[in-house]
Amino acid sequence: MTRYNAREVEPKWQARWNEARAFEARPDPSRPKYYVLEMFPYPSGRIHVGHTRNYVMGDVVARYKRARGFNVLHPMGFDAFGLPAENAAIERGLHPDAWTRENMAVMRAQMEPLGLSIDWTRELATCDAEYYGQQQALFIDMLAAGLVARKASVVNWDPVDQTVLANEQVIDGKGWRTGAPVERRELTQWFFRISDMAEELLDAIDGLEQWPEKVRTMQRNWIGRSRGLQFTFETRGAPAGHEALEVYTTRPDTLMGASFAAISPDHPLARALEKDNPEIAAFCAECRRMGTSEEELEKAEKKGLDTGITVVHPLDPDWHLPVWIANFVLMDYGTGAIFAVPAHDQRDLDFARKYGLPVIDCYTAVNDDTRVTDTAFVPPKTEAVRFVNTHTGEGVMDANEAIDRAIAHAEEKGYGRGVTKYRLRDWGISRQRYWGCPIPVVHCEECGVVPERKANLPVRLPEDVELTGSGNPLERHPTWARTTCPKCGEPARRETDTMDTFVDSSWYFARFTAPRADTPTDPEAAAYWMNVDQYIGGVEHAILHLLYSRFFARAMIRTGHLPETAAEPFNALFTQGMLTHETYATRDAAGREVWHLPEEVSRTEAGATLLASGAPVEIGPPIKMSKSKKNVIAPEDIIEQFGADTARWFVMSDSPPERDVEWTAAGVEGAWRFLQRVWRLAGEAELAAHGTPAPDCGPAALALRKATHKAIDGVTADIEGFAFNKAVARLYEFANAIQRTAGEGPDLAFARREAFEAMARLMNPMVPHFAEELWARLGHETMLVDTAWPEADAALARDDTILLPIQVNGKKRGELEVARDAGKDAIEKMALDEPNVVRFLEGRAPKKVIVVPGRIVNVVV
Ligand code: ANZ
Ligand code: ZN
């Protein structure tokens, strides 16, 4: 009896699948299509088994759908532009292109042995000119369609790297790479006009029924719709041209609690004052040295400066409020100016306490009239409160009602109007970087900004660049930017900004439908393959990547690159959990942790020691696998030792796919032993010949047949429901049922063949090499990749007994397990003998017993 040898079997089947070009997807209108996609990886280096979990999930879906008769598209590529490549270039002298391509080769070589059913002929990398040239074509079309803007905006500026930072790259006010305090600068930048689509993007979230609710909520919050009042204050003492100050509030019901007005340091009024007031200039400059993110402003200490200007309260001409410049007011939200109500806004309260400004309560809790001291009173807008100082009518009501009244009041009296605002800002895509997609426009002295001609695309990156980590290498390049104007033919300069790498990943799913087309998409292929039926990826991309992709899908519809039906490009989204592992650390002389790879450690029940020195090792709790903590396992090590299928089986077992799963040596060995056990059972079993008709089955054979058909039913439902761990658990049970079945005879030989055939087909999505080998061993000449999913026989899959609830006088008092086909009389008799029912009857005779077969028994006394 030979052992199952994954090391020989796995490459063999991979070669056979490749020979058969089994995974190359071709449009075929006669078959339903299924597009499954895992978020494509960034080629940062080697992958660890943690990365493989979502590819395996995608593969389970892909192989299952293929067996269900779908024409499956399951592509893979690389999100290959980005900063780490430039950093590697600076640190190690490698060209970003070389570094990236080397990593891609390594990762592909790590992925291939996993036996994923990927159509590698569609592979793309966003750093290929073939890809980014089409992105440039798309940009030009979007420019023509009015979806692109060029405008001045305040950005985070890293003074050391001389570059713009995204908000996410600003950590505690410092550049993520340099640690230098970030400054604010105004630059002319390229934007995608995503904020114009805010309403549409928000409303469409309701239709994303197969997305996790938490992701939908995150998207909604990011878009951030609010309803409020916009109105103008008259100013007193302001420079000419600033007689009016427009403010936005979401709490117009608190107008009577106004304590002061505040403007952003970037507000035009602040800029006007700064010109001839050094104190204001110095204060604004100080504010500008902070990042622009809301989060950051939230955390920063509140600071302000009284401008000496006042505004007139709209409800009382004699009431004048001072105007402050405040660091917590953002220029790009609302109007960049507010009135502040310290009693009901914590930021305003902190500010008021610091600068001795009044705190005026507008409302209190309904049954507790405590006034505000250190904590602003901000109950949810749906909660009823008692208004004590308001123009909206005093008394008990919730904020929403009061706000509606306040807006109506302002509109009636004519001092303001109700408006809807969105938090979502336009998407700034300009980066002063080398390793990104060049923005395909030209600056001409005569004609201004001119898009490049499509015939001249791609605008390729130069290969010879000097990367120093500061400034923009494209701008420094001696010749690259020199070109001629596409319009007038005179000498002109190329745009040297490259695109945010989020652009690259916002349409790759569409490109996969025709990755070599000489337009961004091939409309016919896109119409056939779109949408992505199942998208799988990390929840860390729940906001930006998905929102940008949703914007791009709409932009591509408007520019004719996607069909109308693709506005929401991802029908279903699944966010997978992480793979975790214990950490192992020793201490250096200074007491700092030194992390060790699991393979460097000898781990027993009692503890762990370093293999090399025997030194004791501190074991940390399982956390997400990461290079920095070294708690990673290389897939090739597992494949070498146990085979890819063992790894695949393990990462699908134990935990629901949306939750984390802990990688343990014992768990992996358990997975390996299971495959060996099934292999051994199949070898030992006496099986009927192919195509033998079902003989009359004795009880043992019938029990096994029932187990088989229940397994088919169950595993099918589990995979459909993304409960891969349940499918795995069910297959363990099924193997036990096979093992339990004793005896011999034609009926058992038949039942066993049926069982193993089902086992191979049901295991196939998870452990495809093993399943193919088992299938072949059962005597099949065709491969499982071409074999249909098994169908359960409903009669066999059904449970023989069912549970019936018993009610006495309408209250549930017990349960009855009865044969599925039990007759009414028999059920009635059993129900009256049921101990709980006997107790409730207390010796009385029932007036009536109503049996609804298959549903319920009602006893009336
Ligand atoms: C008066 C008021 C009273 C406010 C009160 C809040 C509470 P949401 O609801 O999150 O959209 N605001 C408006 N523009 C701002 C800006 N550019 N920078 C900083 N803060 C700004 O926030 C809207 C509220 O945030 C607005 O309502 C305004 O303060 C402030 F008890 O006006 B409120
Ligand atoms: Zn020109």
mmCIF file of N, CA and C in Angstrom, residues 493-538:
data_model
loop_
_atom_site.group_PDB
_atom_site.id
_atom_site.type_symbol
_atom_site.label_atom_id
_atom_site.label_comp_id
_atom_site.label_asym_id
_atom_site.label_seq_id
_atom_site.Cartn_x
_atom_site.Cartn_y
_atom_site.Cartn_z
ATOM 1 N N ARG A 493 6.745 71.186 -22.835
ATOM 2 C CA ARG A 493 7.263 70.350 -21.748
ATOM 3 C C ARG A 493 6.201 69.354 -21.295
ATOM 4 N N ARG A 494 6.645 68.138 -21.082
ATOM 5 C CA ARG A 494 5.713 67.134 -20.572
ATOM 6 C C ARG A 494 5.360 67.401 -19.125
ATOM 7 N N GLU A 495 4.169 67.008 -18.750
ATOM 8 C CA GLU A 495 3.805 66.946 -17.334
ATOM 9 C C GLU A 495 4.750 65.943 -16.674
ATOM 10 N N THR A 496 5.304 66.311 -15.539
ATOM 11 C CA THR A 496 6.219 65.378 -14.873
ATOM 12 C C THR A 496 5.575 64.668 -13.683
ATOM 13 N N ASP A 497 4.321 65.025 -13.364
ATOM 14 C CA ASP A 497 3.624 64.275 -12.297
ATOM 15 C C ASP A 497 3.238 62.893 -12.815
ATOM 16 N N THR A 498 3.302 61.943 -11.952
ATOM 17 C CA THR A 498 2.775 60.615 -12.285
ATOM 18 C C THR A 498 1.503 60.382 -11.463
ATOM 19 N N MET A 499 0.762 59.342 -11.831
ATOM 20 C CA MET A 499 -0.527 59.122 -11.159
ATOM 21 C C MET A 499 -0.370 58.329 -9.863
ATOM 22 N N ASP A 500 -1.209 58.685 -8.914
ATOM 23 C CA ASP A 500 -1.396 57.895 -7.700
ATOM 24 C C ASP A 500 -1.550 56.417 -8.098
ATOM 25 N N THR A 501 -0.910 55.521 -7.365
ATOM 26 C CA THR A 501 -0.995 54.107 -7.763
ATOM 27 C C THR A 501 -2.396 53.525 -7.544
ATOM 28 N N PHE A 502 -3.240 54.218 -6.791
ATOM 29 C CA PHE A 502 -4.623 53.763 -6.674
ATOM 30 C C PHE A 502 -5.336 53.801 -8.029
ATOM 31 N N VAL A 503 -4.841 54.650 -8.941
ATOM 32 C CA VAL A 503 -5.447 54.692 -10.278
ATOM 33 C C VAL A 503 -5.218 53.342 -10.973
ATOM 34 N N ASP A 504 -4.008 52.830 -10.833
ATOM 35 C CA ASP A 504 -3.660 51.572 -11.515
ATOM 36 C C ASP A 504 -4.604 50.438 -11.111
ATOM 37 N N SER A 505 -4.955 50.420 -9.833
ATOM 38 C CA SER A 505 -5.768 49.302 -9.343
ATOM 39 C C SER A 505 -7.266 49.585 -9.462
ATOM 40 N N SER A 506 -7.632 50.716 -10.038
ATOM 41 C CA SER A 506 -9.052 51.065 -10.110
ATOM 42 C C SER A 506 -9.741 50.540 -11.361
ATOM 43 N N TRP A 507 -8.974 49.940 -12.254
ATOM 44 C CA TRP A 507 -9.646 49.450 -13.481
ATOM 45 C C TRP A 507 -9.016 48.159 -13.999
ATOM 46 N N TYR A 508 -8.079 47.565 -13.247
ATOM 47 C CA TYR A 508 -7.407 46.346 -13.725
ATOM 48 C C TYR A 508 -8.388 45.202 -13.942
ATOM 49 N N PHE A 509 -9.457 45.196 -13.114
ATOM 50 C CA PHE A 509 -10.462 44.143 -13.272
ATOM 51 C C PHE A 509 -11.133 44.219 -14.642
ATOM 52 N N ALA A 510 -11.251 45.437 -15.180
ATOM 53 C CA ALA A 510 -11.840 45.597 -16.514
ATOM 54 C C ALA A 510 -10.820 45.205 -17.584
ATOM 55 N N ARG A 511 -9.578 45.538 -17.348
ATOM 56 C CA ARG A 511 -8.514 45.214 -18.302
ATOM 57 C C ARG A 511 -8.334 43.698 -18.432
ATOM 58 N N PHE A 512 -8.556 42.987 -17.342
ATOM 59 C CA PHE A 512 -8.407 41.526 -17.383
ATOM 60 C C PHE A 512 -9.351 40.881 -18.401
ATOM 61 N N THR A 513 -10.418 41.571 -18.757
ATOM 62 C CA THR A 513 -11.357 40.959 -19.690
ATOM 63 C C THR A 513 -10.788 40.925 -21.111
ATOM 64 N N ALA A 514 -9.784 41.757 -21.378
ATOM 65 C CA ALA A 514 -9.086 41.730 -22.674
ATOM 66 C C ALA A 514 -7.725 42.390 -22.477
ATOM 67 N N PRO A 515 -6.818 41.673 -21.822
ATOM 68 C CA PRO A 515 -5.596 42.333 -21.345
ATOM 69 C C PRO A 515 -4.638 42.785 -22.444
ATOM 70 N N ARG A 516 -4.832 42.294 -23.667
ATOM 71 C CA ARG A 516 -3.905 42.717 -24.720
ATOM 72 C C ARG A 516 -4.559 43.648 -25.739
ATOM 73 N N ALA A 517 -5.784 44.064 -25.467
ATOM 74 C CA ALA A 517 -6.490 44.926 -26.425
ATOM 75 C C ALA A 517 -5.729 46.230 -26.619
ATOM 76 N N ASP A 518 -5.820 46.811 -27.816
ATOM 77 C CA ASP A 518 -5.100 48.070 -28.026
ATOM 78 C C ASP A 518 -5.974 49.290 -27.747
ATOM 79 N N THR A 519 -7.044 49.056 -27.043
ATOM 80 C CA THR A 519 -7.827 50.115 -26.405
ATOM 81 C C THR A 519 -7.940 49.678 -24.942
ATOM 82 N N PRO A 520 -8.374 50.571 -24.029
ATOM 83 C CA PRO A 520 -8.388 50.162 -22.613
ATOM 84 C C PRO A 520 -9.136 48.860 -22.370
ATOM 85 N N THR A 521 -10.280 48.703 -23.057
ATOM 86 C CA THR A 521 -10.976 47.417 -22.985
ATOM 87 C C THR A 521 -11.421 47.056 -24.394
ATOM 88 N N ASP A 522 -11.813 45.798 -24.555
ATOM 89 C CA ASP A 522 -12.477 45.395 -25.786
ATOM 90 C C ASP A 522 -13.960 45.305 -25.412
ATOM 91 N N PRO A 523 -14.780 46.198 -25.971
ATOM 92 C CA PRO A 523 -16.165 46.297 -25.485
ATOM 93 C C PRO A 523 -16.900 44.963 -25.489
ATOM 94 N N GLU A 524 -16.631 44.143 -26.506
ATOM 95 C CA GLU A 524 -17.337 42.874 -26.566
ATOM 96 C C GLU A 524 -16.920 41.948 -25.417
ATOM 97 N N ALA A 525 -15.611 41.871 -25.204
ATOM 98 C CA ALA A 525 -15.108 41.029 -24.111
ATOM 99 C C ALA A 525 -15.593 41.563 -22.775
ATOM 100 N N ALA A 526 -15.576 42.888 -22.635
ATOM 101 C CA ALA A 526 -16.025 43.488 -21.375
ATOM 102 C C ALA A 526 -17.495 43.171 -21.149
ATOM 103 N N ALA A 527 -18.275 43.248 -22.224
ATOM 104 C CA ALA A 527 -19.710 42.973 -22.084
ATOM 105 C C ALA A 527 -19.935 41.521 -21.678
ATOM 106 N N TYR A 528 -19.088 40.627 -22.186
ATOM 107 C CA TYR A 528 -19.260 39.217 -21.836
ATOM 108 C C TYR A 528 -18.838 38.940 -20.391
ATOM 109 N N TRP A 529 -17.657 39.434 -20.005
ATOM 110 C CA TRP A 529 -17.093 39.008 -18.712
ATOM 111 C C TRP A 529 -17.529 39.849 -17.513
ATOM 112 N N MET A 530 -17.776 41.143 -17.743
ATOM 113 C CA MET A 530 -18.147 41.960 -16.585
ATOM 114 C C MET A 530 -19.555 41.567 -16.131
ATOM 115 N N ASN A 531 -19.888 41.671 -14.825
ATOM 116 C CA ASN A 531 -19.073 42.182 -13.736
ATOM 117 C C ASN A 531 -18.227 41.081 -13.108
ATOM 118 N N VAL A 532 -17.385 41.496 -12.207
ATOM 119 C CA VAL A 532 -16.742 40.509 -11.355
ATOM 120 C C VAL A 532 -17.852 39.904 -10.492
ATOM 121 N N ASP A 533 -18.016 38.591 -10.603
ATOM 122 C CA ASP A 533 -19.092 37.958 -9.827
ATOM 123 C C ASP A 533 -18.718 37.839 -8.363
ATOM 124 N N GLN A 534 -17.449 37.526 -8.137
ATOM 125 C CA GLN A 534 -17.001 37.399 -6.747
ATOM 126 C C GLN A 534 -15.637 38.042 -6.620
ATOM 127 N N TYR A 535 -15.558 39.046 -5.775
ATOM 128 C CA TYR A 535 -14.289 39.727 -5.518
ATOM 129 C C TYR A 535 -13.865 39.360 -4.105
ATOM 130 N N ILE A 536 -12.582 39.071 -3.928
ATOM 131 C CA ILE A 536 -12.101 38.612 -2.624
ATOM 132 C C ILE A 536 -10.875 39.422 -2.249
ATOM 133 N N GLY A 537 -10.862 39.959 -1.055
ATOM 134 C CA GLY A 537 -9.674 40.714 -0.662
ATOM 135 C C GLY A 537 -9.733 41.179 0.771
ATOM 136 N N GLY A 538 -8.742 41.958 1.126
ATOM 137 C CA GLY A 538 -8.582 42.394 2.512
ATOM 138 C C GLY A 538 -9.477 43.581 2.830
#
